[in-house]
Amino acid sequence: MSEGQVRFETQGDIAVFTLDAPASRNALTPRMLCQLADHVVAFAQSPSLRVAILTGSGDKAFCAGGDLARTLPLMSGDRQPQDAWDHRVLNEPLVMAASGLRDYPLDKPVIAAVNGACMAAGFEILLGTDIRLCAEHATFALPEVKRALIPFAGSLARLPRQIPQAVAMELMLTGDAISATEAQRLGLVNRVLPAAELMPQALALAAKIARNGPVAVQAVKRTVVAASGLPLDQAYRLEDEAKARVMASADAREGPRAFMEKREPVYRGQ
């Protein structure tokens, strides 16, 4: 049985993660979870990479969720660990944290390019991305309750913060799917595009963000995530701390100077 893989490629300062198991609709095996976690960590630690894109291979699915034959039985105890990938999933908390974009500290932006069905664990990873583009034929669902399971990689906490709570509850309690246009109407995704335009537009958007000052970009993401749900006075303190760090950076001096000198800025992330 194929265990799939997660490809990690770079285009300049942009990283592209591709879930690659098209025969199983890019369902996440233990191997893929470990590889995705390792790639996320490598991206976070790279001084040269500024933005990531997450997508799936083929044209049918972004990710159908966790592999029902390998991953879910392993996590429920119905299958004993058989290899190093299995043991890592069970014993290394970093694997689930980083692969789910859930509680791993990632300040760099991640763009989702949803090329088809986005289900279960795939939907949960989507909730950890910052900007979301999807193809017109994409669908979205959290069907776990239909298998007597729950979404446990962030949806219970994140989904009601990202769309209206009553709508989030209906999605999670029924397990029913919604279309790309409905996902956009709810604010779950930013844009719905023809399939052929999905990756070109994702790359163009990533390039636009990568041209901006990385200290500022990462400060925006870090502060927004940390301030979510806090009282305003606490959130304002986080904003003030971010302002102090950014204004003390060399990039913050370079940006206005380049504007006055009518040239392109050269940001070094310092």
mmCIF file of C-alpha atoms in Angstrom:
data_model
loop_
_atom_site.group_PDB
_atom_site.id
_atom_site.type_symbol
_atom_site.label_atom_id
_atom_site.label_comp_id
_atom_site.label_asym_id
_atom_site.label_seq_id
_atom_site.Cartn_x
_atom_site.Cartn_y
_atom_site.Cartn_z
ATOM 1 C CA MET A 1 0.000 0.000 0.000
ATOM 2 C CA SER A 2 1.397 3.377 -0.993
ATOM 3 C CA GLU A 3 2.190 5.634 1.929
ATOM 4 C CA GLY A 4 2.248 8.802 -0.167
ATOM 5 C CA GLN A 5 4.652 11.639 0.376
ATOM 6 C CA VAL A 6 4.786 15.375 0.923
ATOM 7 C CA ARG A 7 6.915 17.155 -1.637
ATOM 8 C CA PHE A 8 8.868 20.230 -0.543
ATOM 9 C CA GLU A 9 10.009 22.548 -3.321
ATOM 10 C CA THR A 10 11.206 26.133 -3.381
ATOM 11 C CA GLN A 11 10.819 28.926 -5.894
ATOM 12 C CA GLY A 12 13.132 31.691 -4.721
ATOM 13 C CA ASP A 13 11.907 32.737 -1.292
ATOM 14 C CA ILE A 14 8.644 30.761 -1.614
ATOM 15 C CA ALA A 15 8.190 27.216 -0.298
ATOM 16 C CA VAL A 16 5.602 24.873 -1.810
ATOM 17 C CA PHE A 17 4.325 21.874 0.167
ATOM 18 C CA THR A 18 2.407 19.349 -1.974
ATOM 19 C CA LEU A 19 0.413 16.526 -0.407
ATOM 20 C CA ASP A 20 1.112 13.741 -2.886
ATOM 21 C CA ALA A 21 -1.040 10.630 -2.652
ATOM 22 C CA PRO A 22 -3.558 11.122 -5.476
ATOM 23 C CA ALA A 23 -4.776 7.516 -5.480
ATOM 24 C CA SER A 24 -6.153 8.045 -1.950
ATOM 25 C CA ARG A 25 -7.209 11.675 -2.527
ATOM 26 C CA ASN A 26 -4.099 12.828 -0.658
ATOM 27 C CA ALA A 27 -5.245 11.225 2.598
ATOM 28 C CA LEU A 28 -2.610 11.720 5.280
ATOM 29 C CA THR A 29 -0.620 8.638 6.224
ATOM 30 C CA PRO A 30 1.746 8.619 9.222
ATOM 31 C CA ARG A 31 4.645 9.065 6.811
ATOM 32 C CA MET A 32 2.998 12.123 5.249
ATOM 33 C CA LEU A 33 2.223 13.662 8.652
ATOM 34 C CA CYS A 34 5.868 13.304 9.667
ATOM 35 C CA GLN A 35 7.146 14.687 6.370
ATOM 36 C CA LEU A 36 4.774 17.643 6.472
ATOM 37 C CA ALA A 37 5.832 18.415 10.050
ATOM 38 C CA ASP A 38 9.507 18.236 9.079
ATOM 39 C CA HIS A 39 8.939 20.519 6.081
ATOM 40 C CA VAL A 40 7.034 23.066 8.188
ATOM 41 C CA VAL A 41 9.885 23.145 10.711
ATOM 42 C CA ALA A 42 12.459 23.535 7.921
ATOM 43 C CA PHE A 43 10.432 26.391 6.426
ATOM 44 C CA ALA A 44 10.096 28.113 9.791
ATOM 45 C CA GLN A 45 13.826 27.889 10.452
ATOM 46 C CA SER A 46 15.034 28.892 6.975
ATOM 47 C CA PRO A 47 16.439 32.442 6.822
ATOM 48 C CA SER A 48 15.746 32.647 3.073
ATOM 49 C CA LEU A 49 12.144 31.387 2.827
ATOM 50 C CA ARG A 50 9.403 33.943 3.507
ATOM 51 C CA VAL A 51 6.044 32.497 2.396
ATOM 52 C CA ALA A 52 4.683 28.975 1.905
ATOM 53 C CA ILE A 53 1.957 27.514 -0.285
ATOM 54 C CA LEU A 54 0.184 24.302 0.716
ATOM 55 C CA THR A 55 -1.627 22.315 -1.992
ATOM 56 C CA GLY A 56 -2.459 18.779 -3.082
ATOM 57 C CA SER A 57 -1.493 16.751 -6.122
ATOM 58 C CA GLY A 58 -3.940 15.977 -8.894
ATOM 59 C CA ASP A 59 -7.216 17.749 -9.580
ATOM 60 C CA LYS A 60 -9.651 15.839 -7.360
ATOM 61 C CA ALA A 61 -8.603 16.539 -3.783
ATOM 62 C CA PHE A 62 -6.612 18.899 -1.626
ATOM 63 C CA CYS A 63 -6.752 16.370 1.206
ATOM 64 C CA ALA A 64 -9.435 13.815 2.086
ATOM 65 C CA GLY A 65 -8.323 13.714 5.732
ATOM 66 C CA GLY A 66 -6.406 11.146 7.715
ATOM 67 C CA ASP A 67 -5.861 7.794 6.023
ATOM 68 C CA LEU A 68 -8.669 5.534 7.299
ATOM 69 C CA ALA A 69 -6.618 2.368 6.876
ATOM 70 C CA ARG A 70 -3.411 3.525 8.554
ATOM 71 C CA THR A 71 -3.628 6.803 10.469
ATOM 72 C CA LEU A 72 -6.991 6.709 12.222
ATOM 73 C CA PRO A 73 -6.651 3.074 13.425
ATOM 74 C CA LEU A 74 -3.190 3.925 14.743
ATOM 75 C CA MET A 75 -4.530 6.868 16.718
ATOM 76 C CA SER A 76 -7.531 4.970 18.091
ATOM 77 C CA GLY A 77 -5.384 2.025 19.217
ATOM 78 C CA ASP A 78 -6.967 -0.350 16.702
ATOM 79 C CA ARG A 79 -3.590 -0.772 14.944
ATOM 80 C CA GLN A 80 -0.242 -1.183 16.649
ATOM 81 C CA PRO A 81 2.711 0.917 15.429
ATOM 82 C CA GLN A 82 4.679 -0.887 12.750
ATOM 83 C CA ASP A 83 7.447 1.464 11.655
ATOM 84 C CA ALA A 84 9.330 4.621 12.581
ATOM 85 C CA TRP A 85 6.649 6.877 11.059
ATOM 86 C CA ASP A 86 3.983 5.308 13.283
ATOM 87 C CA HIS A 87 6.125 5.696 16.382
ATOM 88 C CA ARG A 88 6.840 9.343 15.597
ATOM 89 C CA VAL A 89 3.139 10.139 15.231
ATOM 90 C CA LEU A 90 2.383 8.542 18.594
ATOM 91 C CA ASN A 91 5.425 9.732 20.534
ATOM 92 C CA GLU A 92 6.523 13.082 19.100
ATOM 93 C CA PRO A 93 4.004 15.863 19.876
ATOM 94 C CA LEU A 94 5.764 18.088 17.356
ATOM 95 C CA VAL A 95 4.504 15.916 14.490
ATOM 96 C CA MET A 96 0.826 16.643 15.046
ATOM 97 C CA ALA A 97 1.472 20.237 16.116
ATOM 98 C CA ALA A 98 3.517 21.239 13.067
ATOM 99 C CA SER A 99 1.674 19.136 10.475
ATOM 100 C CA GLY A 100 -1.656 20.547 11.641
ATOM 101 C CA LEU A 101 -0.384 24.157 11.739
ATOM 102 C CA ARG A 102 -1.992 24.055 15.151
ATOM 103 C CA ASP A 103 0.241 24.828 18.117
ATOM 104 C CA TYR A 104 3.634 25.106 16.472
ATOM 105 C CA PRO A 105 5.034 28.682 16.470
ATOM 106 C CA LEU A 106 5.023 29.617 12.770
ATOM 107 C CA ASP A 107 5.176 33.361 12.155
ATOM 108 C CA LYS A 108 5.652 33.112 8.387
ATOM 109 C CA PRO A 109 2.497 33.239 6.247
ATOM 110 C CA VAL A 110 1.014 30.127 4.646
ATOM 111 C CA ILE A 111 -1.310 30.267 1.624
ATOM 112 C CA ALA A 112 -3.638 27.331 0.921
ATOM 113 C CA ALA A 113 -4.268 26.458 -2.735
ATOM 114 C CA VAL A 114 -7.238 24.120 -2.421
ATOM 115 C CA ASN A 115 -7.368 22.095 -5.621
ATOM 116 C CA GLY A 116 -10.348 19.853 -4.786
ATOM 117 C CA ALA A 117 -12.068 18.137 -1.876
ATOM 118 C CA CYS A 118 -10.903 19.512 1.479
ATOM 119 C CA MET A 119 -12.147 17.126 4.141
ATOM 120 C CA ALA A 120 -11.566 16.224 7.786
ATOM 121 C CA ALA A 121 -7.865 16.654 8.618
ATOM 122 C CA GLY A 122 -7.379 18.534 5.345
ATOM 123 C CA PHE A 123 -10.040 21.028 6.453
ATOM 124 C CA GLU A 124 -8.341 21.287 9.837
ATOM 125 C CA ILE A 125 -4.969 22.099 8.296
ATOM 126 C CA LEU A 126 -6.731 24.703 6.142
ATOM 127 C CA LEU A 127 -7.824 26.470 9.334
ATOM 128 C CA GLY A 128 -4.152 26.959 10.221
ATOM 129 C CA THR A 129 -3.360 28.765 6.966
ATOM 130 C CA ASP A 130 -3.533 32.528 6.609
ATOM 131 C CA ILE A 131 -4.925 33.089 3.103
ATOM 132 C CA ARG A 132 -7.002 30.568 1.163
ATOM 133 C CA LEU A 133 -7.579 30.252 -2.559
ATOM 134 C CA CYS A 134 -9.649 27.411 -3.976
ATOM 135 C CA ALA A 135 -10.690 25.929 -7.289
ATOM 136 C CA GLU A 136 -14.322 26.210 -8.354
ATOM 137 C CA HIS A 137 -14.909 22.478 -7.839
ATOM 138 C CA ALA A 138 -13.502 22.403 -4.289
ATOM 139 C CA THR A 139 -15.722 21.157 -1.487
ATOM 140 C CA PHE A 140 -15.270 21.413 2.275
ATOM 141 C CA ALA A 141 -16.448 19.177 5.119
ATOM 142 C CA LEU A 142 -15.708 17.928 8.611
ATOM 143 C CA PRO A 143 -17.394 14.496 8.417
ATOM 144 C CA GLU A 144 -15.780 12.960 11.514
ATOM 145 C CA VAL A 145 -19.009 12.540 13.495
ATOM 146 C CA LYS A 146 -20.325 10.241 10.743
ATOM 147 C CA ARG A 147 -17.542 7.816 11.750
ATOM 148 C CA ALA A 148 -18.062 8.356 15.501
ATOM 149 C CA LEU A 149 -14.957 10.551 15.604
ATOM 150 C CA ILE A 150 -14.342 14.244 16.253
ATOM 151 C CA PRO A 151 -12.125 16.776 14.497
ATOM 152 C CA PHE A 152 -9.223 17.043 16.929
ATOM 153 C CA ALA A 153 -6.570 19.029 15.053
ATOM 154 C CA GLY A 154 -7.865 22.501 15.804
ATOM 155 C CA SER A 155 -11.392 22.751 14.420
ATOM 156 C CA LEU A 156 -13.237 22.721 17.738
ATOM 157 C CA ALA A 157 -11.230 25.764 18.831
ATOM 158 C CA ARG A 158 -10.559 27.527 15.517
ATOM 159 C CA LEU A 159 -13.604 27.109 13.309
ATOM 160 C CA PRO A 160 -16.043 29.037 15.581
ATOM 161 C CA ARG A 161 -13.512 31.898 15.638
ATOM 162 C CA GLN A 162 -13.289 32.038 11.846
ATOM 163 C CA ILE A 163 -16.939 31.724 10.815
ATOM 164 C CA PRO A 164 -20.199 32.270 12.768
ATOM 165 C CA GLN A 165 -20.486 29.800 15.638
ATOM 166 C CA ALA A 166 -23.915 28.484 14.625
ATOM 167 C CA VAL A 167 -22.621 27.734 11.117
ATOM 168 C CA ALA A 168 -19.505 26.066 12.533
ATOM 169 C CA MET A 169 -21.678 23.914 14.784
ATOM 170 C CA GLU A 170 -23.847 22.805 11.880
ATOM 171 C CA LEU A 171 -20.798 21.817 9.836
ATOM 172 C CA MET A 172 -19.250 19.841 12.699
ATOM 173 C CA LEU A 173 -22.453 18.213 13.995
ATOM 174 C CA THR A 174 -23.859 17.128 10.616
ATOM 175 C CA GLY A 175 -20.631 16.407 8.758
ATOM 176 C CA ASP A 176 -22.229 17.792 5.593
ATOM 177 C CA ALA A 177 -20.129 19.341 2.813
ATOM 178 C CA ILE A 178 -20.321 22.867 1.434
ATOM 179 C CA SER A 179 -19.313 24.191 -1.974
ATOM 180 C CA ALA A 180 -16.512 26.571 -2.836
ATOM 181 C CA THR A 181 -18.938 29.443 -3.341
ATOM 182 C CA GLU A 182 -20.537 28.811 0.046
ATOM 183 C CA ALA A 183 -17.112 28.633 1.687
ATOM 184 C CA GLN A 184 -16.288 32.018 0.180
ATOM 185 C CA ARG A 185 -19.632 33.484 1.287
ATOM 186 C CA LEU A 186 -18.873 32.377 4.857
ATOM 187 C CA GLY A 187 -15.403 33.912 4.725
ATOM 188 C CA LEU A 188 -13.677 30.533 4.995
ATOM 189 C CA VAL A 189 -11.769 31.133 1.733
ATOM 190 C CA ASN A 190 -10.615 34.351 0.083
ATOM 191 C CA ARG A 191 -11.087 33.565 -3.608
ATOM 192 C CA VAL A 192 -12.721 30.961 -5.849
ATOM 193 C CA LEU A 193 -10.832 30.498 -9.110
ATOM 194 C CA PRO A 194 -10.851 28.391 -12.267
ATOM 195 C CA ALA A 195 -8.657 25.363 -11.566
ATOM 196 C CA ALA A 196 -6.052 26.396 -14.136
ATOM 197 C CA GLU A 197 -5.550 29.728 -12.358
ATOM 198 C CA LEU A 198 -5.199 28.350 -8.836
ATOM 199 C CA MET A 199 -1.447 27.803 -8.560
ATOM 200 C CA PRO A 200 -0.427 30.772 -10.751
ATOM 201 C CA GLN A 201 -2.487 33.095 -8.563
ATOM 202 C CA ALA A 202 -1.228 31.463 -5.363
ATOM 203 C CA LEU A 203 2.360 31.949 -6.519
ATOM 204 C CA ALA A 204 1.685 35.555 -7.542
ATOM 205 C CA LEU A 205 0.146 36.289 -4.163
ATOM 206 C CA ALA A 206 3.037 34.607 -2.349
ATOM 207 C CA ALA A 207 5.528 36.646 -4.378
ATOM 208 C CA LYS A 208 3.698 39.875 -3.523
ATOM 209 C CA ILE A 209 3.879 39.063 0.199
ATOM 210 C CA ALA A 210 7.504 37.928 -0.042
ATOM 211 C CA ARG A 211 8.480 41.333 -1.452
ATOM 212 C CA ASN A 212 7.283 43.038 1.722
ATOM 213 C CA GLY A 213 9.413 43.518 4.817
ATOM 214 C CA PRO A 214 9.694 40.089 6.474
ATOM 215 C CA VAL A 215 10.076 41.494 9.980
ATOM 216 C CA ALA A 216 6.817 43.391 9.540
ATOM 217 C CA VAL A 217 5.007 40.509 7.819
ATOM 218 C CA GLN A 218 5.904 38.063 10.564
ATOM 219 C CA ALA A 219 5.026 40.587 13.268
ATOM 220 C CA VAL A 220 1.575 41.028 11.744
ATOM 221 C CA LYS A 221 0.890 37.277 11.737
ATOM 222 C CA ARG A 222 2.375 36.650 15.183
ATOM 223 C CA THR A 223 0.403 39.476 16.775
ATOM 224 C CA VAL A 224 -2.918 38.694 15.108
ATOM 225 C CA VAL A 225 -2.698 35.043 16.165
ATOM 226 C CA ALA A 226 -1.625 35.868 19.722
ATOM 227 C CA ALA A 227 -4.275 38.589 20.135
ATOM 228 C CA SER A 228 -7.164 36.433 18.934
ATOM 229 C CA GLY A 229 -9.784 36.209 21.673
ATOM 230 C CA LEU A 230 -7.976 38.502 24.101
ATOM 231 C CA PRO A 231 -9.581 41.575 25.672
ATOM 232 C CA LEU A 232 -8.692 44.728 23.748
ATOM 233 C CA ASP A 233 -6.362 46.113 26.404
ATOM 234 C CA GLN A 234 -4.239 42.949 26.295
ATOM 235 C CA ALA A 235 -4.345 42.847 22.501
ATOM 236 C CA TYR A 236 -3.213 46.465 22.324
ATOM 237 C CA ARG A 237 -0.208 45.617 24.513
ATOM 238 C CA LEU A 238 0.787 42.902 22.062
ATOM 239 C CA GLU A 239 0.414 45.400 19.225
ATOM 240 C CA ASP A 240 2.612 47.903 21.067
ATOM 241 C CA GLU A 241 5.271 45.243 21.600
ATOM 242 C CA ALA A 242 5.171 44.374 17.903
ATOM 243 C CA LYS A 243 5.474 48.054 16.963
ATOM 244 C CA ALA A 244 8.538 48.457 19.164
ATOM 245 C CA ARG A 245 10.276 45.442 17.620
ATOM 246 C CA VAL A 246 9.457 46.378 14.039
ATOM 247 C CA MET A 247 10.346 50.074 14.366
ATOM 248 C CA ALA A 248 13.739 49.100 15.816
ATOM 249 C CA SER A 249 14.581 46.967 12.766
ATOM 250 C CA ALA A 250 16.884 47.901 9.910
ATOM 251 C CA ASP A 251 14.106 47.027 7.465
ATOM 252 C CA ALA A 252 11.881 49.716 8.991
ATOM 253 C CA ARG A 253 14.554 52.280 8.118
ATOM 254 C CA GLU A 254 15.125 50.828 4.659
ATOM 255 C CA GLY A 255 11.450 50.978 3.578
ATOM 256 C CA PRO A 256 10.879 54.743 3.949
ATOM 257 C CA ARG A 257 14.420 55.484 2.720
ATOM 258 C CA ALA A 258 13.839 53.495 -0.479
ATOM 259 C CA PHE A 259 10.529 55.288 -1.035
ATOM 260 C CA MET A 260 12.173 58.695 -0.715
ATOM 261 C CA GLU A 261 15.006 57.632 -3.012
ATOM 262 C CA LYS A 262 12.544 56.264 -5.586
ATOM 263 C CA ARG A 263 14.014 52.761 -5.670
ATOM 264 C CA GLU A 264 12.974 49.255 -4.734
ATOM 265 C CA PRO A 265 13.689 48.430 -1.073
ATOM 266 C CA VAL A 266 16.130 45.704 -0.152
ATOM 267 C CA TYR A 267 14.776 43.943 2.916
ATOM 268 C CA ARG A 268 17.070 41.625 4.837
ATOM 269 C CA GLY A 269 14.748 40.518 7.620
ATOM 270 C CA GLN A 270 16.741 42.445 10.212
#
